[in-house]
Amino acid sequence: MGRSLRIGSVKGVPIRVHWSFPLLVVLVILPTGAKTTTRSLAEGLIWIAALFVCIVIHELSHSFVARRRGFSVRDIVLLPIGGVSEITGLPGAPADELAIAIAGPLANVALALLLALVGYAAGAVMWPPAILAGAVVSRLMWANLLLAGFNLLPAIPMDGGRVLRALLSRRRDDLRATVLAVQIGRFIGLAMVLAGVRYDLWLSFIGLFVFVGAGAERQAAAVRAAVGGLKVSDVMVQDPTTLEVSFPLSVVAPFLQASPGRVLPVVDRGRYVGLIAADRVTGPPGAFLVADATDRDAPALSPDDPLYPIAVECLIACRRRAAAVLEDGRVVGVLYGPHLEAALHRGTTSLGTSRIGR
Ligand SMILES: [Zn+2]
């Protein structure tokens, strides 16, 4: 997700700050204009920091529940409008999606209860609800309740929308449940954009994020439906020609030209080493053998890997042309990018969607 800077990690989950994040600091400070003092600036920054600690706890709750259910968590990215957990392989089964989605808002409710206890013990005034004025413990408590409530709006891709989709998928297939959740999400997103123009542009920003994000969810669901159940072995080219590392480069060009994606696997006495592409066949200056022009970092898959999301992320997201398919270190096939795209395209057009996202 765009450019971001790693600021640390919690239990192996990297936390990153998106480049647009400093915008928030500027936007919070600008409205006070001429009256800005060092003290009000410091208070503003501490307030933002406290709020974002709560947001990080919210995202970590999603991440830890996801990890316990077998998903891998890439990182947490902090944006001016909140945090995003990058978890691969979602949504998974409805029960998984429900548990992962609800974990974030529940963390904010728990934080609010904790802050209420602290506030009560310290004798702070906790009522009436206020976020912009009053004791910090009270402001933070109400902010956490607001975060929980706001995230539970049934607008996918927000947490409440994922809860809704998970509940809808109990009685429908994934695509139908998503389409319905997306329609509700877009309606709420549009209402937020319009309400934001009237009350607070911040709301418009988030509404726009919801509206665009809902469309992306629909496309992802179309891809899942298109290739759901398909494995790498269903689309790969089986038993491809392999080239030995010791072959002279001068003799392999015709084999590469004849292969479907002009990429072939390279082996060393039967064991897989890497891939070689027709346009790299000259290799570095002085290259003489296949070994010299072999890409040893080329991606490799297993025949039982699902096409979505593993093969899609391996080839399309990383802009690779082919991946070797291995079983016990031996080449059993090659998955070519165009074949994978064709499989996705066949599926998505038959579902009435013209293109998939990249
Ligand atoms: Zn969340």
XYZ file of C-alpha atoms and ligand atoms in Angstrom:
359
model
C 0.000 0.000 0.000
C 1.957 3.025 -1.321
C 5.071 4.226 0.430
C 5.295 3.802 4.158
C 7.908 3.871 6.904
C 8.387 1.095 9.445
C 8.293 2.486 12.989
C 8.468 -0.756 14.958
C 6.768 -4.078 15.523
C 4.666 -5.823 18.174
C 5.036 -9.620 18.527
C 6.365 -9.868 14.994
C 3.699 -7.661 13.373
C 5.459 -4.704 11.686
C 3.806 -1.309 12.198
C 4.254 1.190 9.391
C 3.289 4.832 8.919
C 1.963 5.861 5.484
C 3.600 8.887 3.816
C 0.310 10.804 4.022
C 0.175 10.455 7.814
C 1.891 13.820 8.602
C -1.064 15.464 6.788
C -3.119 14.625 9.875
C -0.747 16.522 12.148
C -0.870 19.554 9.818
C -4.688 19.394 9.567
C -5.078 19.170 13.343
C -2.778 22.125 13.960
C -3.851 24.420 11.092
C -7.418 25.209 12.266
C -6.167 26.762 15.521
C -4.296 29.290 13.332
C -2.748 32.277 15.079
C -3.632 31.047 18.556
C -1.227 28.087 18.298
C 1.149 28.051 21.245
C 3.880 25.560 22.133
C 1.618 24.227 24.851
C -1.441 23.743 22.637
C 0.809 22.188 19.961
C 2.267 19.720 22.496
C -1.204 18.868 23.812
C -2.465 18.318 20.266
C 0.428 15.979 19.446
C 0.014 13.993 22.689
C -3.707 13.659 21.943
C -2.996 12.329 18.417
C -0.389 9.925 19.836
C -2.832 8.601 22.480
C -5.544 8.181 19.860
C -3.209 6.283 17.559
C -2.078 3.973 20.349
C -5.765 3.003 20.659
C -5.970 2.537 16.867
C -2.830 0.350 16.885
C -4.362 -1.788 19.675
C -7.524 -2.094 17.539
C -5.470 -3.267 14.513
C -3.307 -5.610 16.600
C -6.482 -7.306 17.847
C -7.486 -8.020 14.229
C -3.956 -9.269 13.502
C -3.584 -11.551 16.527
C -6.980 -13.203 15.993
C -6.131 -13.628 12.286
C -2.779 -15.210 13.111
C -4.339 -17.588 15.632
C -6.714 -18.715 12.883
C -3.862 -19.483 10.510
C -3.705 -16.320 8.388
C -0.419 -14.516 7.841
C -0.245 -10.842 8.780
C 2.000 -8.738 6.554
C 1.849 -5.489 8.523
C -0.287 -2.714 10.005
C -0.270 0.598 8.123
C -1.305 3.843 9.838
C -3.173 6.279 7.590
C -4.539 9.719 8.534
C -8.057 8.204 8.671
C -7.009 5.267 10.870
C -5.201 1.957 10.566
C -5.302 -0.923 8.085
C -4.170 -4.504 8.813
C -2.705 -6.206 5.762
C -3.720 -9.843 6.214
C -3.246 -12.307 3.351
C -5.848 -14.895 2.416
C -8.908 -13.069 3.787
C -11.860 -13.371 4.050
C -11.556 -17.122 4.659
C -14.522 -18.962 6.151
C -17.420 -16.792 7.460
C -16.601 -17.748 11.070
C -12.983 -16.586 10.588
C -14.011 -13.296 8.985
C -16.540 -12.639 11.759
C -14.021 -13.280 14.557
C -11.247 -11.235 12.910
C -13.537 -8.294 12.083
C -15.217 -8.054 15.469
C -11.903 -8.243 17.398
C -10.957 -4.624 16.572
C -14.107 -2.858 17.844
C -14.195 -5.186 20.881
C -10.668 -4.015 21.777
C -11.920 -0.397 21.782
C -14.871 -1.337 24.010
C -12.435 -3.043 26.410
C -10.173 0.039 26.388
C -13.201 2.266 27.080
C -14.164 0.107 30.080
C -10.609 0.273 31.394
C -10.510 4.070 30.960
C -13.909 4.360 32.691
C -12.500 2.475 35.702
C -9.370 4.655 35.748
C -11.490 7.804 35.424
C -13.831 6.653 38.206
C -10.892 5.858 40.509
C -9.301 9.252 39.780
C -12.599 11.087 40.315
C -12.609 12.524 36.753
C -15.819 13.939 35.244
C -16.855 11.356 32.610
C -20.311 12.728 31.714
C -21.652 14.303 29.453
C -19.882 12.727 26.425
C -17.103 14.975 25.054
C -14.071 14.345 22.908
C -12.714 17.849 22.338
C -12.832 19.072 25.944
C -12.576 17.765 29.489
C -10.271 15.334 31.284
C -8.004 13.325 28.947
C -9.164 10.005 30.453
C -12.790 10.931 29.719
C -11.997 12.182 26.203
C -10.103 8.962 25.408
C -12.912 6.804 26.780
C -15.489 8.486 24.557
C -13.097 8.410 21.599
C -12.766 4.620 22.000
C -16.540 4.179 22.136
C -16.830 6.355 19.019
C -14.138 4.269 17.266
C -15.961 1.045 18.157
C -19.339 2.390 17.014
C -17.993 3.971 13.845
C -16.072 0.848 12.787
C -19.185 -1.239 13.334
C -21.137 0.707 10.670
C -22.281 -2.049 8.275
C -20.256 -0.583 5.376
C -17.693 -2.909 3.837
C -14.617 -2.557 3.932
C -15.176 -1.318 7.500
C -15.323 -3.929 10.275
C -19.117 -3.779 10.557
C -19.382 -4.422 6.804
C -17.190 -7.525 7.155
C -19.357 -8.732 10.034
C -22.393 -8.167 7.800
C -20.786 -10.051 4.883
C -19.845 -12.949 7.181
C -23.444 -13.136 8.464
C -24.851 -12.888 4.917
C -22.526 -15.679 3.672
C -24.143 -18.153 6.027
C -27.134 -18.379 3.701
C -25.585 -17.289 0.377
C -22.376 -17.928 -1.552
C -19.434 -15.588 -1.023
C -20.038 -13.519 -4.183
C -23.752 -12.908 -3.556
C -23.080 -12.007 0.083
C -20.324 -9.603 -0.988
C -22.445 -7.954 -3.696
C -25.197 -7.292 -1.161
C -22.734 -6.011 1.471
C -21.068 -3.808 -1.177
C -24.409 -2.246 -2.180
C -25.130 -1.397 1.457
C -21.517 -0.197 1.923
C -21.649 2.083 -1.130
C -24.935 3.575 0.005
C -23.507 4.362 3.450
C -20.234 5.625 1.896
C -22.156 8.017 -0.361
C -24.272 9.206 2.580
C -21.044 9.877 4.519
C -19.568 11.887 1.618
C -22.722 14.036 1.410
C -23.038 14.435 5.187
C -19.344 15.371 5.302
C -19.845 18.231 2.838
C -22.501 19.602 5.195
C -20.762 18.949 8.556
C -17.100 17.889 8.390
C -14.903 17.113 5.370
C -13.203 14.386 7.387
C -16.386 12.349 7.118
C -16.319 12.856 3.319
C -12.777 11.456 3.169
C -13.793 8.333 5.056
C -16.974 8.024 2.974
C -14.854 8.123 -0.195
C -12.533 5.467 1.271
C -15.568 3.265 2.005
C -17.059 3.823 -1.464
C -13.826 2.935 -3.315
C -12.943 0.109 -0.913
C -16.373 -1.470 -1.391
C -15.731 -1.698 -5.151
C -12.375 -3.393 -4.532
C -14.088 -5.952 -2.282
C -16.527 -6.767 -5.071
C -13.705 -7.345 -7.563
C -11.807 -9.523 -5.107
C -14.952 -11.587 -4.511
C -15.405 -11.973 -8.287
C -11.840 -13.305 -8.570
C -12.394 -15.692 -5.637
C -15.590 -16.963 -7.257
C -13.877 -17.294 -10.643
C -10.965 -19.425 -9.509
C -12.289 -20.717 -6.188
C -11.397 -24.378 -5.866
C -8.887 -24.253 -8.744
C -5.331 -25.287 -7.966
C -2.009 -24.485 -9.594
C -2.007 -28.001 -11.127
C -5.246 -27.171 -13.011
C -3.646 -24.341 -14.993
C 0.084 -25.169 -15.118
C 1.898 -26.633 -18.114
C 2.780 -30.176 -17.052
C 6.204 -31.805 -17.393
C 7.874 -28.901 -19.201
C 11.203 -29.125 -20.996
C 13.964 -28.517 -18.460
C 17.421 -27.150 -19.212
C 20.551 -28.382 -17.427
C 22.784 -25.758 -15.797
C 25.737 -27.120 -17.750
C 24.169 -26.581 -21.224
C 25.913 -23.929 -23.360
C 23.670 -20.872 -23.800
C 24.184 -21.036 -27.564
C 22.039 -24.171 -27.911
C 19.038 -23.342 -25.657
C 17.449 -20.436 -27.581
C 15.257 -22.665 -29.827
C 13.854 -24.511 -26.775
C 12.984 -21.197 -25.085
C 11.338 -19.821 -28.231
C 9.194 -22.952 -28.444
C 7.996 -22.789 -24.813
C 4.591 -21.122 -24.099
C 5.863 -18.172 -22.069
C 9.454 -18.206 -23.377
C 10.554 -19.162 -19.874
C 11.832 -22.611 -18.852
C 12.988 -24.208 -15.597
C 16.673 -24.915 -15.055
C 17.828 -28.038 -13.203
C 21.084 -29.394 -11.858
C 21.014 -33.188 -12.377
C 17.260 -33.180 -11.946
C 17.079 -30.776 -8.944
C 15.389 -27.417 -9.580
C 17.695 -24.361 -9.640
C 15.741 -21.444 -11.157
C 14.101 -20.099 -14.322
C 15.642 -18.820 -17.535
C 13.874 -16.360 -19.880
C 14.396 -15.986 -23.636
C 15.154 -12.261 -23.360
C 17.871 -12.908 -20.783
C 19.498 -15.732 -22.641
C 22.625 -13.736 -23.416
C 23.190 -13.390 -19.648
C 25.830 -11.078 -18.202
C 28.963 -10.325 -20.296
C 31.063 -13.462 -20.711
C 28.141 -15.769 -19.864
C 28.570 -19.127 -21.496
C 26.426 -21.625 -19.622
C 22.719 -21.763 -18.738
C 23.775 -21.463 -15.074
C 25.107 -17.924 -15.768
C 21.749 -16.615 -17.067
C 19.462 -18.397 -14.583
C 17.193 -16.361 -12.304
C 17.648 -18.183 -8.996
C 15.143 -15.926 -7.160
C 12.281 -16.870 -9.477
C 9.069 -17.782 -7.611
C 8.154 -21.413 -7.011
C 4.768 -22.940 -6.185
C 3.396 -26.325 -5.205
C 0.852 -28.097 -7.482
C -1.701 -28.083 -4.620
C -1.435 -24.329 -3.957
C -4.772 -22.582 -4.602
C -4.807 -20.217 -7.595
C -6.305 -17.559 -5.335
C -4.757 -15.937 -3.422
C -1.381 -17.731 -3.468
C -0.657 -17.994 -7.209
C -2.291 -14.624 -7.942
C -0.100 -12.918 -5.341
C 2.952 -14.844 -6.518
C 2.641 -13.864 -10.186
C 0.294 -10.938 -10.789
C 0.941 -8.896 -7.643
C 4.730 -9.362 -8.008
C 4.655 -8.813 -11.793
C 6.374 -12.137 -12.578
C 5.899 -13.916 -15.898
C 6.163 -17.478 -14.655
C 6.658 -19.618 -11.575
C 8.152 -23.091 -11.348
C 5.877 -25.754 -9.840
C 7.846 -28.120 -7.631
C 7.270 -31.365 -5.801
C 10.091 -32.473 -3.466
C 12.540 -30.161 -5.252
C 11.708 -31.581 -8.689
C 9.986 -29.658 -11.486
C 6.506 -30.977 -12.255
C 5.230 -27.934 -14.150
C 5.427 -24.236 -14.941
C 2.643 -21.743 -14.227
C 2.703 -18.989 -16.847
C 1.287 -15.524 -16.095
C -0.845 -15.326 -19.292
C -2.439 -18.721 -18.498
C -3.290 -17.569 -14.976
C -4.726 -14.283 -16.277
C -6.768 -16.172 -18.872
C -8.209 -18.433 -16.140
C -9.132 -15.365 -14.054
C -10.563 -13.600 -17.095
C -12.692 -16.603 -18.116
C -14.112 -16.759 -14.625
C -14.743 -13.053 -14.127
C -16.362 -12.496 -17.543
C -18.669 -15.461 -16.978
C -19.681 -13.746 -13.733
C -20.416 -10.522 -15.583
C -17.330 -8.604 -14.476
C -15.165 -7.310 -17.287
C -11.737 -7.029 -15.671
C -9.898 -7.923 -12.518
C -7.851 -5.467 -10.497
C -4.079 -5.539 -10.503
Zn -10.927 -2.590 12.392
